[in-house]
Amino acid sequence: MNAPHPVPSRLAAAEAEAHRLDADDPGHRHLFLVPPADGGRYAEAAYLAGNSLGLQPRATRDELLADLDAWGHLGVEGHLEAERPWLPYHEMLTAPAARLVGALPAETVVMNSLTVNLHLLMVSFYRPQGRRTRIVIEDSAFPSDSYAVRSQARFHGLDPDSTVVRLRPRPGEDTLRTSDVCDFLAAEGDTVALVLLGGVNYLTGELMDIPAITAAGRAAGAVVGWDLAHAAGNVPLSLHDWDVDFAAWCSYKYLNSGPGALAGVFVHERHVGDPGLPRFEGWWSTEAATRFEMTPTSRPPATVEAWQISNPPIFAMGPVRTSLELFDRVGMPALRERSVRLTGYLERLLDEVTADRPLTVVTPRDPRRRGCQLSVRIGVGSANELTKRLRHEHGVIADAREPDIVRFAPVPLYSTYHDCWRVADALAATVEAAS
Ligand SMILES: Cc1ncc(COP(=O)(O)O)c(C=O)c1O
């Protein structure tokens, strides 16, 4: 352990306040395994990287072992006879996943991984025709999305450079304005086949106005899909009521289902069952009731399950099921309220630290325009180096996005006010005040 470092007096006094706030607003940290600190004065890490990989719920191991035991005891008979039979296992995830994103069960399924799902959805929903060929993303889209849409353009014989439109913030601004996105769609929407944006931007933490942009895209005649990797489990969503065409999200960030965990898919009710939509199929795309009649042609159900292809990996579904049960138990409205309090508290401390240092919070200040993540631009030095020092000298785990962004996500399920205080304290000790 390193020796205690001198802390600025204002922040030192704030530590007691952080403990008081934790006593009043404790969250659910006891339900999670928190990694030990790898440096600094405290035993546990201050884990602020749930926007990258969420922590492991304590319940996950036993639930997973129970599924594994069923295989050991039953072999192939587990498909029907396991306590949680494998054939309909994925159905246990559908209702809680649908509740989480504000969807109908017929619109929601858990399967595959995120980028794979985006491709499967674009098979159905990116259908360039005539002059309507373009795909709109944000310039700071996660690279996987950028590669995915560019490869879709190439797949259709189109030039990705002219087909993919990258929306940029105004000069001197860090985040996109909803009105600029809507104005673009009103002006040029007749050339747009697909709008595919991140619900919460991975880099800046900006929460887009999903209903407004969806309405603008659809009014322009485009299909509107959302990558909700940073939104699912972070902010309340009402995908059905917002008329979103399709969406996909991963489960390893705010849904705490483990590295590379299975992902979620939403297809709006108006599209499920549409025989005109192209789709890739396998034996899990056909209706469950007649699947084992082994016919040469499929009978897809009029639900999003028609987008499934393979039989699902049960041991990967277990952690998602366990996590979704937690979200059901605690409830997204309560989590969002705690999230606004916790992130507001971190913002207040960061304001004190950044005031005289080369650090800028680039996430919108309005809580309605962000989830729990705050992104800090580092004016001097490397973001990677800074996160290493935070971790090894202070036990604060955050993540860096080169060249100059460090992301901090106080996750309402398990983060504490004291974690937030440790971030501010560690930044103050690590980044020299500007002279
Ligand atoms: C916004 C976003 N989209 C896509 C991905 C890629 O996800 P996957 O590797 O699960 O396909 C990520 C991964 O972090 C992401 O943050």
Tab-separated table of N, CA and C in Angstrom, residues 139-270:
chain	number	residue	atom	x	y	z
A	139	ASP	N	-20.483	10.782	-35.545
A	139	ASP	CA	-19.052	10.698	-35.847
A	139	ASP	C	-18.311	9.962	-34.740
A	140	SER	N	-18.781	10.111	-33.502
A	140	SER	CA	-18.126	9.416	-32.390
A	140	SER	C	-18.846	8.104	-32.076
A	141	ALA	N	-19.411	7.464	-33.115
A	141	ALA	CA	-20.006	6.138	-32.904
A	141	ALA	C	-18.916	5.180	-32.452
A	142	PHE	N	-19.289	4.175	-31.672
A	142	PHE	CA	-18.323	3.151	-31.290
A	142	PHE	C	-17.782	2.506	-32.578
A	143	PRO	N	-16.464	2.287	-32.672
A	143	PRO	CA	-15.885	1.803	-33.929
A	143	PRO	C	-16.569	0.558	-34.494
A	144	SER	N	-17.028	-0.353	-33.630
A	144	SER	CA	-17.669	-1.566	-34.143
A	144	SER	C	-18.896	-1.209	-34.993
A	145	ASP	N	-19.657	-0.216	-34.556
A	145	ASP	CA	-20.837	0.211	-35.315
A	145	ASP	C	-20.416	0.830	-36.639
A	146	SER	N	-19.342	1.597	-36.566
A	146	SER	CA	-18.841	2.248	-37.760
A	146	SER	C	-18.399	1.183	-38.781
A	147	TYR	N	-17.647	0.195	-38.300
A	147	TYR	CA	-17.210	-0.868	-39.213
A	147	TYR	C	-18.427	-1.641	-39.733
A	148	ALA	N	-19.385	-1.878	-38.860
A	148	ALA	CA	-20.562	-2.665	-39.269
A	148	ALA	C	-21.325	-1.958	-40.387
A	149	VAL	N	-21.600	-0.671	-40.216
A	149	VAL	CA	-22.404	0.001	-41.258
A	149	VAL	C	-21.597	0.154	-42.543
A	150	ARG	N	-20.293	0.370	-42.424
A	150	ARG	CA	-19.470	0.471	-43.640
A	150	ARG	C	-19.462	-0.873	-44.384
A	151	SER	N	-19.392	-1.954	-43.629
A	151	SER	CA	-19.378	-3.261	-44.301
A	151	SER	C	-20.744	-3.579	-44.896
A	152	GLN	N	-21.815	-3.089	-44.265
A	152	GLN	CA	-23.154	-3.271	-44.861
A	152	GLN	C	-23.248	-2.519	-46.192
A	153	ALA	N	-22.709	-1.291	-46.224
A	153	ALA	CA	-22.729	-0.525	-47.479
A	153	ALA	C	-21.997	-1.308	-48.566
A	154	ARG	N	-20.809	-1.800	-48.232
A	154	ARG	CA	-20.027	-2.573	-49.221
A	154	ARG	C	-20.796	-3.816	-49.657
A	155	PHE	N	-21.471	-4.472	-48.698
A	155	PHE	CA	-22.240	-5.681	-48.994
A	155	PHE	C	-23.316	-5.405	-50.057
A	156	HIS	N	-23.842	-4.163	-50.022
A	156	HIS	CA	-24.870	-3.793	-51.009
A	156	HIS	C	-24.250	-3.167	-52.261
A	157	GLY	N	-22.926	-3.250	-52.383
A	157	GLY	CA	-22.267	-2.722	-53.584
A	157	GLY	C	-22.129	-1.211	-53.569
A	158	LEU	N	-22.209	-0.605	-52.374
A	158	LEU	CA	-22.140	0.864	-52.274
A	158	LEU	C	-20.794	1.299	-51.707
A	159	ASP	N	-20.438	2.544	-51.988
A	159	ASP	CA	-19.188	3.103	-51.472
A	159	ASP	C	-19.415	3.570	-50.028
A	160	PRO	N	-18.729	2.950	-49.051
A	160	PRO	CA	-18.990	3.324	-47.652
A	160	PRO	C	-18.706	4.798	-47.363
A	161	ASP	N	-17.737	5.379	-48.060
A	161	ASP	CA	-17.392	6.781	-47.769
A	161	ASP	C	-18.542	7.723	-48.106
A	162	SER	N	-19.256	7.447	-49.183
A	162	SER	CA	-20.363	8.349	-49.526
A	162	SER	C	-21.681	7.858	-48.925
A	163	THR	N	-21.748	6.601	-48.539
A	163	THR	CA	-23.012	6.053	-48.023
A	163	THR	C	-23.198	6.367	-46.536
A	164	VAL	N	-22.100	6.338	-45.780
A	164	VAL	CA	-22.220	6.541	-44.335
A	164	VAL	C	-22.030	8.030	-44.011
A	165	VAL	N	-23.051	8.617	-43.418
A	165	VAL	CA	-22.996	10.028	-43.016
A	165	VAL	C	-22.656	10.071	-41.539
A	166	ARG	N	-21.616	10.818	-41.176
A	166	ARG	CA	-21.189	10.891	-39.773
A	166	ARG	C	-21.558	12.267	-39.229
A	167	LEU	N	-22.505	12.299	-38.294
A	167	LEU	CA	-22.948	13.588	-37.745
A	167	LEU	C	-21.968	14.070	-36.682
A	168	ARG	N	-21.538	15.322	-36.821
A	168	ARG	CA	-20.549	15.882	-35.876
A	168	ARG	C	-21.180	16.975	-35.038
A	169	PRO	N	-20.691	17.143	-33.803
A	169	PRO	CA	-21.124	18.305	-33.019
A	169	PRO	C	-20.689	19.595	-33.714
A	170	ARG	N	-21.302	20.719	-33.344
A	170	ARG	CA	-20.867	22.005	-33.902
A	170	ARG	C	-19.427	22.297	-33.486
A	171	PRO	N	-18.695	23.079	-34.287
A	171	PRO	CA	-17.324	23.422	-33.896
A	171	PRO	C	-17.297	23.989	-32.480
A	172	GLY	N	-16.358	23.508	-31.688
A	172	GLY	CA	-16.223	24.005	-30.314
A	172	GLY	C	-17.149	23.307	-29.332
A	173	GLU	N	-18.029	22.417	-29.826
A	173	GLU	CA	-18.932	21.692	-28.913
A	173	GLU	C	-18.547	20.214	-28.888
A	174	ASP	N	-18.909	19.542	-27.804
A	174	ASP	CA	-18.500	18.146	-27.638
A	174	ASP	C	-19.609	17.155	-27.947
A	175	THR	N	-20.859	17.620	-27.891
A	175	THR	CA	-21.966	16.673	-28.045
A	175	THR	C	-22.919	17.153	-29.144
A	176	LEU	N	-23.704	16.188	-29.652
A	176	LEU	CA	-24.634	16.511	-30.737
A	176	LEU	C	-25.873	17.214	-30.192
A	177	ARG	N	-26.357	18.193	-30.946
A	177	ARG	CA	-27.635	18.805	-30.552
A	177	ARG	C	-28.766	18.049	-31.258
A	178	THR	N	-29.804	17.728	-30.479
A	178	THR	CA	-30.951	17.024	-31.061
A	178	THR	C	-31.502	17.795	-32.247
A	179	SER	N	-31.591	19.114	-32.093
A	179	SER	CA	-32.189	19.912	-33.166
A	179	SER	C	-31.352	19.818	-34.440
A	180	ASP	N	-30.026	19.705	-34.315
A	180	ASP	CA	-29.185	19.578	-35.512
A	180	ASP	C	-29.435	18.237	-36.205
A	181	VAL	N	-29.598	17.181	-35.397
A	181	VAL	CA	-29.883	15.862	-35.991
A	181	VAL	C	-31.226	15.914	-36.716
A	182	CYS	N	-32.219	16.501	-36.057
A	182	CYS	CA	-33.571	16.547	-36.654
A	182	CYS	C	-33.572	17.438	-37.895
A	183	ASP	N	-32.837	18.564	-37.835
A	183	ASP	CA	-32.774	19.446	-39.005
A	183	ASP	C	-32.129	18.731	-40.193
A	184	PHE	N	-31.072	17.969	-39.896
A	184	PHE	CA	-30.414	17.223	-40.980
A	184	PHE	C	-31.412	16.244	-41.610
A	185	LEU	N	-32.177	15.551	-40.763
A	185	LEU	CA	-33.116	14.550	-41.286
A	185	LEU	C	-34.237	15.209	-42.084
A	186	ALA	N	-34.654	16.405	-41.633
A	186	ALA	CA	-35.704	17.110	-42.379
A	186	ALA	C	-35.166	17.552	-43.747
A	187	ALA	N	-33.904	17.976	-43.784
A	187	ALA	CA	-33.347	18.511	-45.034
A	187	ALA	C	-32.932	17.401	-45.999
A	188	GLU	N	-32.317	16.334	-45.472
A	188	GLU	CA	-31.710	15.344	-46.374
A	188	GLU	C	-32.262	13.934	-46.179
A	189	GLY	N	-33.322	13.833	-45.390
A	189	GLY	CA	-33.868	12.523	-45.023
A	189	GLY	C	-34.301	11.677	-46.206
A	190	ASP	N	-34.607	12.316	-47.343
A	190	ASP	CA	-35.056	11.502	-48.486
A	190	ASP	C	-33.912	10.695	-49.112
A	191	THR	N	-32.671	10.934	-48.649
A	191	THR	CA	-31.548	10.107	-49.133
A	191	THR	C	-31.135	9.083	-48.078
A	192	VAL	N	-31.827	9.099	-46.938
A	192	VAL	CA	-31.405	8.253	-45.812
A	192	VAL	C	-32.258	6.982	-45.752
A	193	ALA	N	-31.564	5.832	-45.777
A	193	ALA	CA	-32.276	4.564	-45.614
A	193	ALA	C	-32.341	4.175	-44.141
A	194	LEU	N	-31.283	4.485	-43.398
A	194	LEU	CA	-31.204	4.011	-42.017
A	194	LEU	C	-30.506	5.048	-41.132
A	195	VAL	N	-31.104	5.298	-39.972
A	195	VAL	CA	-30.447	6.078	-38.913
A	195	VAL	C	-30.071	5.072	-37.830
A	196	LEU	N	-28.794	5.020	-37.462
A	196	LEU	CA	-28.366	4.073	-36.426
A	196	LEU	C	-27.422	4.800	-35.469
A	197	LEU	N	-27.981	5.219	-34.354
A	197	LEU	CA	-27.214	6.026	-33.398
A	197	LEU	C	-27.099	5.297	-32.056
A	198	GLY	N	-26.121	5.729	-31.263
A	198	GLY	CA	-26.001	5.214	-29.900
A	198	GLY	C	-26.977	5.957	-28.996
A	199	GLY	N	-27.751	5.236	-28.205
A	199	GLY	CA	-28.713	5.893	-27.303
A	199	GLY	C	-27.995	6.773	-26.290
A	200	VAL	N	-26.953	6.216	-25.672
A	200	VAL	CA	-26.013	6.993	-24.861
A	200	VAL	C	-24.665	6.835	-25.547
A	201	ASN	N	-24.035	7.955	-25.878
A	201	ASN	CA	-22.769	7.871	-26.613
A	201	ASN	C	-21.668	7.301	-25.722
A	202	TYR	N	-20.931	6.352	-26.271
A	202	TYR	CA	-19.934	5.644	-25.457
A	202	TYR	C	-18.821	6.559	-24.965
A	203	LEU	N	-18.541	7.616	-25.748
A	203	LEU	CA	-17.383	8.458	-25.439
A	203	LEU	C	-17.758	9.627	-24.529
A	204	THR	N	-18.823	10.314	-24.907
A	204	THR	CA	-19.177	11.537	-24.176
A	204	THR	C	-20.204	11.289	-23.079
A	205	GLY	N	-20.891	10.157	-23.123
A	205	GLY	CA	-21.942	9.894	-22.148
A	205	GLY	C	-23.233	10.635	-22.449
A	206	GLU	N	-23.320	11.272	-23.627
A	206	GLU	CA	-24.546	12.015	-23.969
A	206	GLU	C	-25.712	11.061	-24.219
A	207	LEU	N	-26.832	11.321	-23.551
A	207	LEU	CA	-28.080	10.591	-23.810
A	207	LEU	C	-28.826	11.319	-24.918
A	208	MET	N	-29.012	10.642	-26.040
A	208	MET	CA	-29.716	11.270	-27.166
A	208	MET	C	-31.214	11.327	-26.864
A	209	ASP	N	-31.886	12.238	-27.524
A	209	ASP	CA	-33.346	12.313	-27.397
A	209	ASP	C	-33.937	11.264	-28.342
A	210	ILE	N	-34.037	10.054	-27.818
A	210	ILE	CA	-34.415	8.922	-28.678
A	210	ILE	C	-35.800	9.128	-29.316
A	211	PRO	N	-36.830	9.556	-28.533
A	211	PRO	CA	-38.141	9.712	-29.186
A	211	PRO	C	-38.144	10.799	-30.256
A	212	ALA	N	-37.459	11.934	-29.992
A	212	ALA	CA	-37.491	13.036	-30.973
A	212	ALA	C	-36.766	12.646	-32.260
A	213	ILE	N	-35.609	12.003	-32.113
A	213	ILE	CA	-34.836	11.646	-33.314
A	213	ILE	C	-35.519	10.501	-34.062
A	214	THR	N	-36.112	9.583	-33.312
A	214	THR	CA	-36.845	8.506	-33.973
A	214	THR	C	-37.994	9.082	-34.797
A	215	ALA	N	-38.723	10.021	-34.197
A	215	ALA	CA	-39.864	10.623	-34.914
A	215	ALA	C	-39.369	11.364	-36.155
A	216	ALA	N	-38.254	12.092	-36.020
A	216	ALA	CA	-37.749	12.858	-37.169
A	216	ALA	C	-37.288	11.918	-38.286
A	217	GLY	N	-36.610	10.842	-37.916
A	217	GLY	CA	-36.134	9.893	-38.926
A	217	GLY	C	-37.281	9.211	-39.629
A	218	ARG	N	-38.271	8.797	-38.852
A	218	ARG	CA	-39.406	8.086	-39.462
A	218	ARG	C	-40.235	9.027	-40.330
A	219	ALA	N	-40.355	10.292	-39.879
A	219	ALA	CA	-41.101	11.271	-40.690
A	219	ALA	C	-40.395	11.490	-42.025
A	220	ALA	N	-39.065	11.326	-42.022
A	220	ALA	CA	-38.310	11.502	-43.271
A	220	ALA	C	-38.338	10.234	-44.129
A	221	GLY	N	-38.983	9.201	-43.643
A	221	GLY	CA	-39.113	7.968	-44.427
A	221	GLY	C	-37.988	6.972	-44.201
A	222	ALA	N	-37.126	7.246	-43.210
A	222	ALA	CA	-36.011	6.330	-42.930
A	222	ALA	C	-36.414	5.328	-41.856
A	223	VAL	N	-35.642	4.256	-41.748
A	223	VAL	CA	-35.779	3.318	-40.642
A	223	VAL	C	-34.855	3.813	-39.532
A	224	VAL	N	-35.318	3.722	-38.270
A	224	VAL	CA	-34.494	4.233	-37.172
A	224	VAL	C	-34.205	3.116	-36.166
A	225	GLY	N	-32.909	2.815	-36.031
A	225	GLY	CA	-32.472	1.802	-35.069
A	225	GLY	C	-31.521	2.428	-34.060
A	226	TRP	N	-31.399	1.796	-32.900
A	226	TRP	CA	-30.555	2.337	-31.817
A	226	TRP	C	-29.628	1.261	-31.264
A	227	ASP	N	-28.384	1.665	-31.047
A	227	ASP	CA	-27.440	0.845	-30.305
A	227	ASP	C	-27.547	1.297	-28.850
A	228	LEU	N	-28.063	0.420	-28.014
A	228	LEU	CA	-28.336	0.803	-26.623
A	228	LEU	C	-27.323	0.205	-25.647
A	229	ALA	N	-26.116	-0.070	-26.140
A	229	ALA	CA	-25.078	-0.673	-25.288
A	229	ALA	C	-24.892	0.118	-23.998
A	230	HIS	N	-24.890	1.455	-24.124
A	230	HIS	CA	-24.637	2.290	-22.950
A	230	HIS	C	-25.924	2.852	-22.341
A	231	ALA	N	-27.048	2.416	-22.864
A	231	ALA	CA	-28.334	2.927	-22.366
A	231	ALA	C	-29.096	1.869	-21.567
A	232	ALA	N	-29.032	0.610	-22.004
A	232	ALA	CA	-29.813	-0.442	-21.338
A	232	ALA	C	-29.319	-0.636	-19.908
A	233	GLY	N	-30.220	-0.522	-18.958
A	233	GLY	CA	-29.857	-0.661	-17.549
A	233	GLY	C	-29.266	0.616	-16.972
A	234	ASN	N	-29.123	1.641	-17.804
A	234	ASN	CA	-28.541	2.913	-17.371
A	234	ASN	C	-29.616	3.994	-17.297
A	235	VAL	N	-30.477	4.044	-18.300
A	235	VAL	CA	-31.539	5.062	-18.339
A	235	VAL	C	-32.875	4.380	-18.663
A	236	PRO	N	-33.984	4.978	-18.221
A	236	PRO	CA	-35.290	4.381	-18.557
A	236	PRO	C	-35.535	4.463	-20.065
A	237	LEU	N	-36.125	3.421	-20.609
A	237	LEU	CA	-36.376	3.367	-22.056
A	237	LEU	C	-37.825	2.951	-22.296
A	238	SER	N	-38.407	3.457	-23.379
A	238	SER	CA	-39.786	3.088	-23.757
A	238	SER	C	-39.814	2.822	-25.251
A	239	LEU	N	-39.078	1.808	-25.667
A	239	LEU	CA	-38.853	1.607	-27.105
A	239	LEU	C	-40.152	1.431	-27.884
A	240	HIS	N	-41.101	0.713	-27.287
A	240	HIS	CA	-42.362	0.491	-28.015
A	240	HIS	C	-43.093	1.816	-28.218
A	241	ASP	N	-43.279	2.550	-27.130
A	241	ASP	CA	-44.046	3.805	-27.233
A	241	ASP	C	-43.310	4.840	-28.066
A	242	TRP	N	-41.987	4.782	-28.074
A	242	TRP	CA	-41.231	5.753	-28.868
A	242	TRP	C	-41.198	5.378	-30.350
A	243	ASP	N	-41.812	4.247	-30.693
A	243	ASP	CA	-41.938	3.853	-32.098
A	243	ASP	C	-40.616	3.523	-32.774
A	244	VAL	N	-39.628	3.191	-31.961
A	244	VAL	CA	-38.320	2.792	-32.506
A	244	VAL	C	-38.509	1.578	-33.426
A	245	ASP	N	-37.822	1.553	-34.557
A	245	ASP	CA	-37.968	0.410	-35.461
A	245	ASP	C	-37.265	-0.829	-34.914
A	246	PHE	N	-35.997	-0.648	-34.515
A	246	PHE	CA	-35.268	-1.780	-33.931
A	246	PHE	C	-34.184	-1.251	-33.005
A	247	ALA	N	-33.688	-2.118	-32.147
A	247	ALA	CA	-32.600	-1.731	-31.243
A	247	ALA	C	-31.847	-2.990	-30.834
A	248	ALA	N	-30.621	-2.780	-30.391
A	248	ALA	CA	-29.822	-3.891	-29.868
A	248	ALA	C	-28.940	-3.358	-28.743
A	249	TRP	N	-28.632	-4.224	-27.808
A	249	TRP	CA	-27.788	-3.794	-26.672
A	249	TRP	C	-26.990	-4.987	-26.163
A	250	CYS	N	-25.896	-4.699	-25.483
A	250	CYS	CA	-25.116	-5.781	-24.885
A	250	CYS	C	-25.499	-5.888	-23.406
A	251	SER	N	-25.036	-6.943	-22.760
A	251	SER	CA	-25.425	-7.163	-21.356
A	251	SER	C	-24.224	-7.151	-20.425
A	252	TYR	N	-23.051	-6.779	-20.955
A	252	TYR	CA	-21.870	-6.856	-20.073
A	252	TYR	C	-21.545	-5.543	-19.382
A	253	LYS	N	-22.237	-4.461	-19.749
A	253	LYS	CA	-21.951	-3.174	-19.108
A	253	LYS	C	-22.882	-3.015	-17.902
A	254	TYR	N	-23.951	-2.233	-18.087
A	254	TYR	CA	-24.841	-1.965	-16.946
A	254	TYR	C	-25.668	-3.189	-16.562
A	255	LEU	N	-25.701	-4.206	-17.427
A	255	LEU	CA	-26.500	-5.389	-17.097
A	255	LEU	C	-25.680	-6.485	-16.406
A	256	ASN	N	-24.400	-6.207	-16.154
A	256	ASN	CA	-23.624	-7.035	-15.219
A	256	ASN	C	-23.689	-8.538	-15.496
A	257	SER	N	-23.678	-8.920	-16.773
A	257	SER	CA	-23.847	-10.340	-17.090
A	257	SER	C	-22.556	-11.018	-17.515
A	258	GLY	N	-21.419	-10.301	-17.388
A	258	GLY	CA	-20.129	-10.932	-17.640
A	258	GLY	C	-19.551	-10.596	-19.003
A	259	PRO	N	-18.228	-10.724	-19.118
A	259	PRO	CA	-17.545	-10.343	-20.360
A	259	PRO	C	-18.108	-11.073	-21.572
A	260	GLY	N	-18.425	-10.318	-22.612
A	260	GLY	CA	-18.951	-10.911	-23.847
A	260	GLY	C	-20.345	-11.503	-23.701
A	261	ALA	N	-21.068	-11.103	-22.651
A	261	ALA	CA	-22.385	-11.698	-22.363
A	261	ALA	C	-23.351	-11.563	-23.547
A	262	LEU	N	-24.371	-12.410	-23.508
A	262	LEU	CA	-25.385	-12.376	-24.571
A	262	LEU	C	-26.086	-11.027	-24.629
A	263	ALA	N	-26.530	-10.679	-25.810
A	263	ALA	CA	-27.067	-9.340	-26.065
A	263	ALA	C	-28.586	-9.382	-26.250
A	264	GLY	N	-29.177	-8.195	-26.302
A	264	GLY	CA	-30.632	-8.095	-26.453
A	264	GLY	C	-31.004	-7.462	-27.781
A	265	VAL	N	-32.200	-7.800	-28.234
A	265	VAL	CA	-32.713	-7.275	-29.507
A	265	VAL	C	-34.158	-6.853	-29.325
A	266	PHE	N	-34.499	-5.729	-29.948
A	266	PHE	CA	-35.883	-5.252	-30.001
A	266	PHE	C	-36.245	-5.020	-31.460
A	267	VAL	N	-37.402	-5.542	-31.851
A	267	VAL	CA	-37.977	-5.194	-33.160
A	267	VAL	C	-39.416	-4.781	-32.894
A	268	HIS	N	-39.798	-3.618	-33.393
A	268	HIS	CA	-41.125	-3.109	-33.077
A	268	HIS	C	-42.221	-4.048	-33.595
A	269	GLU	N	-43.282	-4.103	-32.806
A	269	GLU	CA	-44.435	-4.954	-33.127
A	269	GLU	C	-44.885	-4.828	-34.587
A	270	ARG	N	-44.799	-3.594	-35.145
A	270	ARG	CA	-45.338	-3.430	-36.511
A	270	ARG	C	-44.511	-4.203	-37.535
